[in-house]
Amino acid sequence: MSSHRGAIIVLEGLDRVGKSTQATKLIDWFRKQGLLAELIRFPDRTTLTGQMISDYLGGKVKLNDHLVHLLFTANRWEKYDEMIEKVQSGINLIIDRYSYSGVAYTAAKGLDVDWCKAPEQGLPRPDCVLFLDYDFQKTNQYREKFGEEIYERTEFQRSVYEVYMKLRKPNWNTIESNEKSIEQVHENIIEIVQKNLKQIPEEISKLW
């Protein structure tokens, strides 16, 4: 690693594509290398905003789409100081979902992408984005993986995917997830992460 700070590594993708599994495995890998690493999942449902988000996702309350987006954004801002402090102290942060999810899921409802991005501006920019891709054309098993939360519907996930494709940048690392085993995906991720760790800048950049 070219600097003394920790890296910010984000896993993105649709629901149920294996982000949480891969995030946990990545944490284990870092620790086996003798490197400090911690996992952050968004939304963080332990905070006040997180509890409101959890009730919304569980269908317990109905909220305006603009308000929902701002709640998700506030949930990330709640972690801002903690994230900066940890990274500057040399801890690598593995983040399961981040601002890109927030924009993709809200814009999939028809809200303006630029409006969705605005409140996220100033949050730490990831050093590495790992996008777990899912090809709807290659499998018909996606529907069977869903749970009961309001976003876990196949057609909505297709809309989210379309927004992701518009948000995706050339420096994103795309990994096909539906035709590979958990270990194969993990190996791909480790290869990418090892390369990225060699070129982490000293300063933490900001979105966007």
PDB file of C-alpha atoms in Angstrom:
ATOM      1  CA  MET A   1       0.000   0.000   0.000  1.00  0.00           C
ATOM      2  CA  SER A   2       1.404   3.343  -1.037  1.00  0.00           C
ATOM      3  CA  SER A   3      -0.006   5.275   1.931  1.00  0.00           C
ATOM      4  CA  HIS A   4      -0.500   4.752   5.631  1.00  0.00           C
ATOM      5  CA  ARG A   5      -4.256   5.170   5.606  1.00  0.00           C
ATOM      6  CA  GLY A   6      -6.773   2.412   5.183  1.00  0.00           C
ATOM      7  CA  ALA A   7      -8.630   1.713   1.961  1.00  0.00           C
ATOM      8  CA  ILE A   8     -12.344   2.250   1.371  1.00  0.00           C
ATOM      9  CA  ILE A   9     -13.709  -0.715  -0.558  1.00  0.00           C
ATOM     10  CA  VAL A  10     -17.374  -0.797  -1.557  1.00  0.00           C
ATOM     11  CA  LEU A  11     -19.431  -3.756  -2.739  1.00  0.00           C
ATOM     12  CA  GLU A  12     -22.416  -2.849  -4.902  1.00  0.00           C
ATOM     13  CA  GLY A  13     -25.083  -4.754  -6.789  1.00  0.00           C
ATOM     14  CA  LEU A  14     -28.691  -5.854  -6.711  1.00  0.00           C
ATOM     15  CA  ASP A  15     -30.344  -7.549  -3.767  1.00  0.00           C
ATOM     16  CA  ARG A  16     -29.403 -11.169  -3.110  1.00  0.00           C
ATOM     17  CA  VAL A  17     -26.347 -11.331  -5.365  1.00  0.00           C
ATOM     18  CA  GLY A  18     -23.919 -12.203  -2.571  1.00  0.00           C
ATOM     19  CA  LYS A  19     -22.582  -8.824  -1.441  1.00  0.00           C
ATOM     20  CA  SER A  20     -22.799  -9.562   2.282  1.00  0.00           C
ATOM     21  CA  THR A  21     -21.189 -12.977   1.875  1.00  0.00           C
ATOM     22  CA  GLN A  22     -18.310 -11.535  -0.126  1.00  0.00           C
ATOM     23  CA  ALA A  23     -17.885  -8.599   2.258  1.00  0.00           C
ATOM     24  CA  THR A  24     -17.505 -10.993   5.185  1.00  0.00           C
ATOM     25  CA  LYS A  25     -15.029 -13.147   3.275  1.00  0.00           C
ATOM     26  CA  LEU A  26     -13.044 -10.060   2.312  1.00  0.00           C
ATOM     27  CA  ILE A  27     -12.826  -8.991   5.960  1.00  0.00           C
ATOM     28  CA  ASP A  28     -11.504 -12.447   6.840  1.00  0.00           C
ATOM     29  CA  TRP A  29      -8.910 -12.210   4.070  1.00  0.00           C
ATOM     30  CA  PHE A  30      -7.637  -8.836   5.292  1.00  0.00           C
ATOM     31  CA  ARG A  31      -7.272 -10.114   8.821  1.00  0.00           C
ATOM     32  CA  LYS A  32      -5.413 -13.214   7.664  1.00  0.00           C
ATOM     33  CA  GLN A  33      -2.941 -10.866   5.979  1.00  0.00           C
ATOM     34  CA  GLY A  34      -2.408  -9.129   9.310  1.00  0.00           C
ATOM     35  CA  LEU A  35      -4.228  -6.001   8.115  1.00  0.00           C
ATOM     36  CA  LEU A  36      -6.840  -4.058  10.058  1.00  0.00           C
ATOM     37  CA  ALA A  37     -10.300  -4.207   8.513  1.00  0.00           C
ATOM     38  CA  GLU A  38     -13.861  -3.488   9.569  1.00  0.00           C
ATOM     39  CA  LEU A  39     -17.226  -4.052   7.924  1.00  0.00           C
ATOM     40  CA  ILE A  40     -19.884  -1.367   7.517  1.00  0.00           C
ATOM     41  CA  ARG A  41     -23.313  -2.182   6.120  1.00  0.00           C
ATOM     42  CA  PHE A  42     -25.734   0.413   4.799  1.00  0.00           C
ATOM     43  CA  PRO A  43     -28.336   1.057   5.817  1.00  0.00           C
ATOM     44  CA  ASP A  44     -27.105   0.840   9.395  1.00  0.00           C
ATOM     45  CA  ARG A  45     -30.340  -0.193  11.076  1.00  0.00           C
ATOM     46  CA  THR A  46     -29.057   0.429  14.607  1.00  0.00           C
ATOM     47  CA  THR A  47     -29.335   4.231  14.335  1.00  0.00           C
ATOM     48  CA  LEU A  48     -32.472   6.366  14.563  1.00  0.00           C
ATOM     49  CA  THR A  49     -32.646   6.840  10.800  1.00  0.00           C
ATOM     50  CA  GLY A  50     -31.799   3.177  10.342  1.00  0.00           C
ATOM     51  CA  GLN A  51     -34.780   2.117  12.422  1.00  0.00           C
ATOM     52  CA  MET A  52     -37.072   4.310  10.328  1.00  0.00           C
ATOM     53  CA  ILE A  53     -35.579   2.823   7.160  1.00  0.00           C
ATOM     54  CA  SER A  54     -36.066  -0.693   8.507  1.00  0.00           C
ATOM     55  CA  ASP A  55     -39.743  -0.008   9.217  1.00  0.00           C
ATOM     56  CA  TYR A  56     -40.156   1.398   5.714  1.00  0.00           C
ATOM     57  CA  LEU A  57     -38.432  -1.528   4.005  1.00  0.00           C
ATOM     58  CA  GLY A  58     -40.488  -3.955   6.069  1.00  0.00           C
ATOM     59  CA  GLY A  59     -43.698  -2.300   4.903  1.00  0.00           C
ATOM     60  CA  LYS A  60     -44.643  -1.062   8.373  1.00  0.00           C
ATOM     61  CA  VAL A  61     -44.826   2.588   7.316  1.00  0.00           C
ATOM     62  CA  LYS A  62     -45.350   4.453   4.063  1.00  0.00           C
ATOM     63  CA  LEU A  63     -43.070   7.388   3.311  1.00  0.00           C
ATOM     64  CA  ASN A  64     -42.616   9.863   0.473  1.00  0.00           C
ATOM     65  CA  ASP A  65     -39.898   8.726  -1.949  1.00  0.00           C
ATOM     66  CA  HIS A  66     -37.934  11.964  -1.538  1.00  0.00           C
ATOM     67  CA  LEU A  67     -37.968  11.569   2.234  1.00  0.00           C
ATOM     68  CA  VAL A  68     -36.883   7.944   1.969  1.00  0.00           C
ATOM     69  CA  HIS A  69     -33.873   8.919  -0.116  1.00  0.00           C
ATOM     70  CA  LEU A  70     -32.861  11.612   2.356  1.00  0.00           C
ATOM     71  CA  LEU A  71     -33.162   9.113   5.210  1.00  0.00           C
ATOM     72  CA  PHE A  72     -30.795   6.717   3.432  1.00  0.00           C
ATOM     73  CA  THR A  73     -28.384   9.584   2.772  1.00  0.00           C
ATOM     74  CA  ALA A  74     -28.564  10.771   6.389  1.00  0.00           C
ATOM     75  CA  ASN A  75     -27.837   7.211   7.471  1.00  0.00           C
ATOM     76  CA  ARG A  76     -24.540   7.369   5.591  1.00  0.00           C
ATOM     77  CA  TRP A  77     -23.693  10.841   6.893  1.00  0.00           C
ATOM     78  CA  GLU A  78     -24.187   9.530  10.427  1.00  0.00           C
ATOM     79  CA  LYS A  79     -21.120   7.359   9.805  1.00  0.00           C
ATOM     80  CA  TYR A  80     -19.010  10.085   8.173  1.00  0.00           C
ATOM     81  CA  ASP A  81     -16.817  11.046  11.137  1.00  0.00           C
ATOM     82  CA  GLU A  82     -16.348   7.430  12.163  1.00  0.00           C
ATOM     83  CA  MET A  83     -15.370   6.395   8.642  1.00  0.00           C
ATOM     84  CA  ILE A  84     -12.809   9.182   8.254  1.00  0.00           C
ATOM     85  CA  GLU A  85     -11.301   8.480  11.669  1.00  0.00           C
ATOM     86  CA  LYS A  86     -10.972   4.755  11.038  1.00  0.00           C
ATOM     87  CA  VAL A  87      -9.469   5.133   7.572  1.00  0.00           C
ATOM     88  CA  GLN A  88      -6.965   7.729   8.744  1.00  0.00           C
ATOM     89  CA  SER A  89      -5.921   5.387  11.563  1.00  0.00           C
ATOM     90  CA  GLY A  90      -5.057   2.666   9.041  1.00  0.00           C
ATOM     91  CA  ILE A  91      -8.230   0.582   9.164  1.00  0.00           C
ATOM     92  CA  ASN A  92      -9.487  -0.770   5.839  1.00  0.00           C
ATOM     93  CA  LEU A  93     -13.240  -0.314   5.504  1.00  0.00           C
ATOM     94  CA  ILE A  94     -15.290  -2.879   3.618  1.00  0.00           C
ATOM     95  CA  ILE A  95     -18.667  -1.305   2.880  1.00  0.00           C
ATOM     96  CA  ASP A  96     -21.704  -3.380   1.935  1.00  0.00           C
ATOM     97  CA  ARG A  97     -23.734  -0.903  -0.192  1.00  0.00           C
ATOM     98  CA  TYR A  98     -23.005   2.794  -0.414  1.00  0.00           C
ATOM     99  CA  SER A  99     -24.171   5.984  -2.129  1.00  0.00           C
ATOM    100  CA  TYR A 100     -24.411   4.274  -5.523  1.00  0.00           C
ATOM    101  CA  SER A 101     -27.137   2.015  -4.146  1.00  0.00           C
ATOM    102  CA  GLY A 102     -28.933   5.024  -2.741  1.00  0.00           C
ATOM    103  CA  VAL A 103     -28.999   6.750  -6.109  1.00  0.00           C
ATOM    104  CA  ALA A 104     -29.838   3.610  -8.092  1.00  0.00           C
ATOM    105  CA  TYR A 105     -32.759   2.518  -5.926  1.00  0.00           C
ATOM    106  CA  THR A 106     -34.319   5.986  -5.715  1.00  0.00           C
ATOM    107  CA  ALA A 107     -33.815   6.845  -9.386  1.00  0.00           C
ATOM    108  CA  ALA A 108     -35.420   3.493 -10.251  1.00  0.00           C
ATOM    109  CA  LYS A 109     -38.624   4.953  -8.788  1.00  0.00           C
ATOM    110  CA  GLY A 110     -38.470   7.776 -11.316  1.00  0.00           C
ATOM    111  CA  LEU A 111     -36.705  10.508  -9.349  1.00  0.00           C
ATOM    112  CA  ASP A 112     -34.025  12.615 -11.022  1.00  0.00           C
ATOM    113  CA  VAL A 113     -30.520  11.136 -10.796  1.00  0.00           C
ATOM    114  CA  ASP A 114     -28.843  14.500 -10.200  1.00  0.00           C
ATOM    115  CA  TRP A 115     -31.269  15.252  -7.373  1.00  0.00           C
ATOM    116  CA  CYS A 116     -30.472  11.859  -5.860  1.00  0.00           C
ATOM    117  CA  LYS A 117     -26.712  12.457  -6.053  1.00  0.00           C
ATOM    118  CA  ALA A 118     -26.740  15.959  -4.557  1.00  0.00           C
ATOM    119  CA  PRO A 119     -27.085  15.107  -0.817  1.00  0.00           C
ATOM    120  CA  GLU A 120     -24.391  12.437  -1.146  1.00  0.00           C
ATOM    121  CA  GLN A 121     -21.826  14.989  -2.311  1.00  0.00           C
ATOM    122  CA  GLY A 122     -18.945  15.247   0.148  1.00  0.00           C
ATOM    123  CA  LEU A 123     -19.069  11.710   1.479  1.00  0.00           C
ATOM    124  CA  PRO A 124     -15.790   9.764   1.201  1.00  0.00           C
ATOM    125  CA  ARG A 125     -15.142   8.443  -2.296  1.00  0.00           C
ATOM    126  CA  PRO A 126     -14.337   4.711  -2.392  1.00  0.00           C
ATOM    127  CA  ASP A 127     -10.852   3.666  -3.442  1.00  0.00           C
ATOM    128  CA  CYS A 128     -12.301   0.530  -4.999  1.00  0.00           C
ATOM    129  CA  VAL A 129     -15.836  -0.299  -6.159  1.00  0.00           C
ATOM    130  CA  LEU A 130     -16.677  -3.973  -6.654  1.00  0.00           C
ATOM    131  CA  PHE A 131     -19.886  -4.384  -8.652  1.00  0.00           C
ATOM    132  CA  LEU A 132     -21.364  -7.871  -8.424  1.00  0.00           C
ATOM    133  CA  ASP A 133     -23.097  -8.103 -11.772  1.00  0.00           C
ATOM    134  CA  TYR A 134     -26.147 -10.252 -12.417  1.00  0.00           C
ATOM    135  CA  ASP A 135     -27.194 -11.190 -15.931  1.00  0.00           C
ATOM    136  CA  PHE A 136     -30.978 -11.607 -16.037  1.00  0.00           C
ATOM    137  CA  GLN A 137     -30.693 -13.227 -19.470  1.00  0.00           C
ATOM    138  CA  LYS A 138     -28.612 -16.163 -18.251  1.00  0.00           C
ATOM    139  CA  THR A 139     -30.789 -17.467 -15.457  1.00  0.00           C
ATOM    140  CA  ASN A 140     -34.406 -17.640 -14.338  1.00  0.00           C
ATOM    141  CA  GLN A 141     -33.630 -18.301 -10.683  1.00  0.00           C
ATOM    142  CA  TYR A 142     -33.419 -14.694  -9.521  1.00  0.00           C
ATOM    143  CA  ARG A 143     -37.056 -14.454  -8.434  1.00  0.00           C
ATOM    144  CA  GLU A 144     -36.650 -17.475  -6.149  1.00  0.00           C
ATOM    145  CA  LYS A 145     -33.995 -15.704  -4.060  1.00  0.00           C
ATOM    146  CA  PHE A 146     -36.187 -12.858  -2.893  1.00  0.00           C
ATOM    147  CA  GLY A 147     -37.353 -12.053   0.593  1.00  0.00           C
ATOM    148  CA  GLU A 148     -40.250  -9.964   1.815  1.00  0.00           C
ATOM    149  CA  GLU A 149     -38.919  -6.391   1.821  1.00  0.00           C
ATOM    150  CA  ILE A 150     -40.501  -3.885  -0.527  1.00  0.00           C
ATOM    151  CA  TYR A 151     -37.511  -3.503  -2.844  1.00  0.00           C
ATOM    152  CA  GLU A 152     -37.126  -7.261  -3.280  1.00  0.00           C
ATOM    153  CA  ARG A 153     -39.254  -7.562  -6.406  1.00  0.00           C
ATOM    154  CA  THR A 154     -37.876  -8.760  -9.728  1.00  0.00           C
ATOM    155  CA  GLU A 155     -39.225  -5.974 -11.937  1.00  0.00           C
ATOM    156  CA  PHE A 156     -38.046  -3.273  -9.553  1.00  0.00           C
ATOM    157  CA  GLN A 157     -34.609  -4.870  -9.419  1.00  0.00           C
ATOM    158  CA  ARG A 158     -34.479  -4.707 -13.222  1.00  0.00           C
ATOM    159  CA  SER A 159     -35.130  -0.971 -13.033  1.00  0.00           C
ATOM    160  CA  VAL A 160     -32.415  -0.602 -10.397  1.00  0.00           C
ATOM    161  CA  TYR A 161     -30.019  -2.507 -12.642  1.00  0.00           C
ATOM    162  CA  GLU A 162     -30.667  -0.102 -15.515  1.00  0.00           C
ATOM    163  CA  VAL A 163     -29.742   2.859 -13.295  1.00  0.00           C
ATOM    164  CA  TYR A 164     -26.630   1.060 -12.078  1.00  0.00           C
ATOM    165  CA  MET A 165     -25.542   0.685 -15.696  1.00  0.00           C
ATOM    166  CA  LYS A 166     -25.816   4.461 -16.145  1.00  0.00           C
ATOM    167  CA  LEU A 167     -23.914   5.155 -12.923  1.00  0.00           C
ATOM    168  CA  ARG A 168     -21.157   2.649 -13.564  1.00  0.00           C
ATOM    169  CA  LYS A 169     -17.767   4.232 -14.181  1.00  0.00           C
ATOM    170  CA  PRO A 170     -14.789   2.800 -16.117  1.00  0.00           C
ATOM    171  CA  ASN A 171     -12.892   2.331 -12.860  1.00  0.00           C
ATOM    172  CA  TRP A 172     -15.586   0.116 -11.352  1.00  0.00           C
ATOM    173  CA  ASN A 173     -14.576  -3.518 -11.092  1.00  0.00           C
ATOM    174  CA  THR A 174     -17.354  -5.710 -12.450  1.00  0.00           C
ATOM    175  CA  ILE A 175     -17.589  -9.338 -11.355  1.00  0.00           C
ATOM    176  CA  GLU A 176     -20.198 -11.693 -12.782  1.00  0.00           C
ATOM    177  CA  SER A 177     -21.827 -13.375  -9.824  1.00  0.00           C
ATOM    178  CA  ASN A 178     -24.580 -15.655 -11.071  1.00  0.00           C
ATOM    179  CA  GLU A 179     -22.458 -18.211 -12.948  1.00  0.00           C
ATOM    180  CA  LYS A 180     -19.603 -18.484 -10.452  1.00  0.00           C
ATOM    181  CA  SER A 181     -19.249 -20.177  -7.103  1.00  0.00           C
ATOM    182  CA  ILE A 182     -18.805 -18.142  -3.926  1.00  0.00           C
ATOM    183  CA  GLU A 183     -15.122 -19.074  -3.887  1.00  0.00           C
ATOM    184  CA  GLN A 184     -14.606 -18.102  -7.533  1.00  0.00           C
ATOM    185  CA  VAL A 185     -16.147 -14.688  -6.911  1.00  0.00           C
ATOM    186  CA  HIS A 186     -14.010 -14.305  -3.786  1.00  0.00           C
ATOM    187  CA  GLU A 187     -10.842 -15.139  -5.725  1.00  0.00           C
ATOM    188  CA  ASN A 188     -11.741 -12.541  -8.374  1.00  0.00           C
ATOM    189  CA  ILE A 189     -12.312  -9.952  -5.664  1.00  0.00           C
ATOM    190  CA  ILE A 190      -8.999 -10.671  -3.933  1.00  0.00           C
ATOM    191  CA  GLU A 191      -7.113 -10.293  -7.217  1.00  0.00           C
ATOM    192  CA  ILE A 192      -8.722  -6.895  -7.810  1.00  0.00           C
ATOM    193  CA  VAL A 193      -8.248  -5.707  -4.225  1.00  0.00           C
ATOM    194  CA  GLN A 194      -4.571  -6.644  -4.180  1.00  0.00           C
ATOM    195  CA  LYS A 195      -3.962  -4.468  -7.244  1.00  0.00           C
ATOM    196  CA  ASN A 196      -5.910  -1.556  -5.777  1.00  0.00           C
ATOM    197  CA  LEU A 197      -4.101  -1.662  -2.451  1.00  0.00           C
ATOM    198  CA  LYS A 198      -0.873  -0.809  -4.257  1.00  0.00           C
ATOM    199  CA  GLN A 199      -2.203   2.541  -5.453  1.00  0.00           C
ATOM    200  CA  ILE A 200      -4.195   4.062  -2.591  1.00  0.00           C
ATOM    201  CA  PRO A 201      -3.632   7.857  -2.510  1.00  0.00           C
ATOM    202  CA  GLU A 202      -2.707   9.549   0.755  1.00  0.00           C
ATOM    203  CA  GLU A 203      -5.723  11.867   0.730  1.00  0.00           C
ATOM    204  CA  ILE A 204      -9.333  10.715   0.925  1.00  0.00           C
ATOM    205  CA  SER A 205     -11.313  11.980  -2.063  1.00  0.00           C
ATOM    206  CA  LYS A 206     -14.961  13.009  -1.856  1.00  0.00           C
ATOM    207  CA  LEU A 207     -18.035  12.178  -3.890  1.00  0.00           C
ATOM    208  CA  TRP A 208     -18.781  12.866  -6.664  1.00  0.00           C
TER     209      TRP A 208
END
